[in-house]
Amino acid sequence: MVSVENSTTDPKLLLANRLGEIRAYASSLASFTLQWKDLEQLFESIQSSVDDCFDDIRARQKRITEASTSLVPPQPPEALKYLCLNMDGKGLRLFLKEKIKECGPFSIEDEVSAALLFAADPAMLVLDTLVVFYPRKSKHRVELFHTRRTCILLLQQLINISAKIGPSVTEKAKNLAIEWKGKLEEETDYSSGALGLLLLLAAYKLGCVFPVNQMLDLFEMVALHAQAFELYRRLGLTERVSDFIQILITKRKPIGAIKFIYEFGLADKFPPPLPSLRAGLQCAKRANGKSAKEEDIDKEIAAVKAVIACMRDPEISKSLGNRINQLEALKRSREMESEGNEGCIRTGPPQAQEQHHNENKRLRADLAANSSPK
């Protein structure tokens, strides 16, 4: 055996002991390095989780702020607020009619909604404004057009504010709806009348006043209107949508049918063939004529937009988009003429008359050239 003294003095043994200690330290250091890496990964994971939490909190704060801002209704003009506070239906109608003439109905929708909330009975107030939807004395077409736009705007905003409606108001609205239904049957341009009646039924929750088949007849008149889908759902006719689409197809109204097919996700059940699209555009070509009415132009614009929604060819869509621009230009021109601008032009210098005549002639020629997709 090696003595203790020799083990402490023998250089080889001392070196071996030191090497053993170094190896032990090296092993510990390697283990520590691995543990440190694990700790780093853990810290990074915690940091990432904290960052995600902060981002989520910021996003929620932003949404809460935006929601709080949106919940604050816009303040209506004092004159509009005053009319609603005083339940002045006639004054409200006349005020909004002038506003609509100036800037259109869409720019004042929020103001009207906010103003109606100041009325003691918004439903009764709106009902009071509707007495001239069918005037006792015949009005100029443009004047009647603005009057009905005003009534339609008020009905739309009454729906939006979800106003409470008392039994007596409901009964009056029901009687008015029955009266409008009878007068609608006597009209030739029935689209605006049908839209007004459907809005009246929706606003005052009168979906059961008329039989389903009569309701579908009303929707057939407004199938191309932008609000048709919402009203159809609001009046509880969703279960009959397949029947309604089949009615439109049978009566050769393919554009309306296509709009409802895509809106209610029934493309598999009713695949729209290309000939139907072409036929729909041909049915709407009445807007090309010199004597076309504004309602005809609106119908063709809606028809072309419906076809664009079904087309995948960008060239055809572009051509149809140009068609819409031309129709809208023609519509603006007709509105100006109807409101008396044509008379001003005729009393102007001959050069102005000739320029106006040439412009209308060019516009009609462009419309004829683009009357159907290529």
PDB file of C-alpha atoms in Angstrom, residues 23 26 46 78 90 181 196 256 262 274 357:
ATOM      1  CA  ARG A  23     -13.299  16.728 -14.574  1.00  0.00           C
ATOM      2  CA  ALA A  26     -16.252  20.386 -15.980  1.00  0.00           C
ATOM      3  CA  ILE A  46     -42.583  33.964 -19.898  1.00  0.00           C
ATOM      4  CA  GLU A  78     -81.166  71.974 -32.989  1.00  0.00           C
ATOM      5  CA  LYS A  90     -95.453  67.979 -40.727  1.00  0.00           C
ATOM      6  CA  LYS A 181    -102.119  48.381 -50.331  1.00  0.00           C
ATOM      7  CA  GLY A 196     -92.763  52.151 -48.668  1.00  0.00           C
ATOM      8  CA  GLY A 256     -83.895  39.461 -59.040  1.00  0.00           C
ATOM      9  CA  TYR A 262     -76.573  34.418 -53.917  1.00  0.00           C
ATOM     10  CA  LEU A 274     -75.419  32.769 -68.606  1.00  0.00           C
ATOM     11  CA  HIS A 357     -78.165  68.919 -76.845  1.00  0.00           C
TER      12      HIS A 357
END
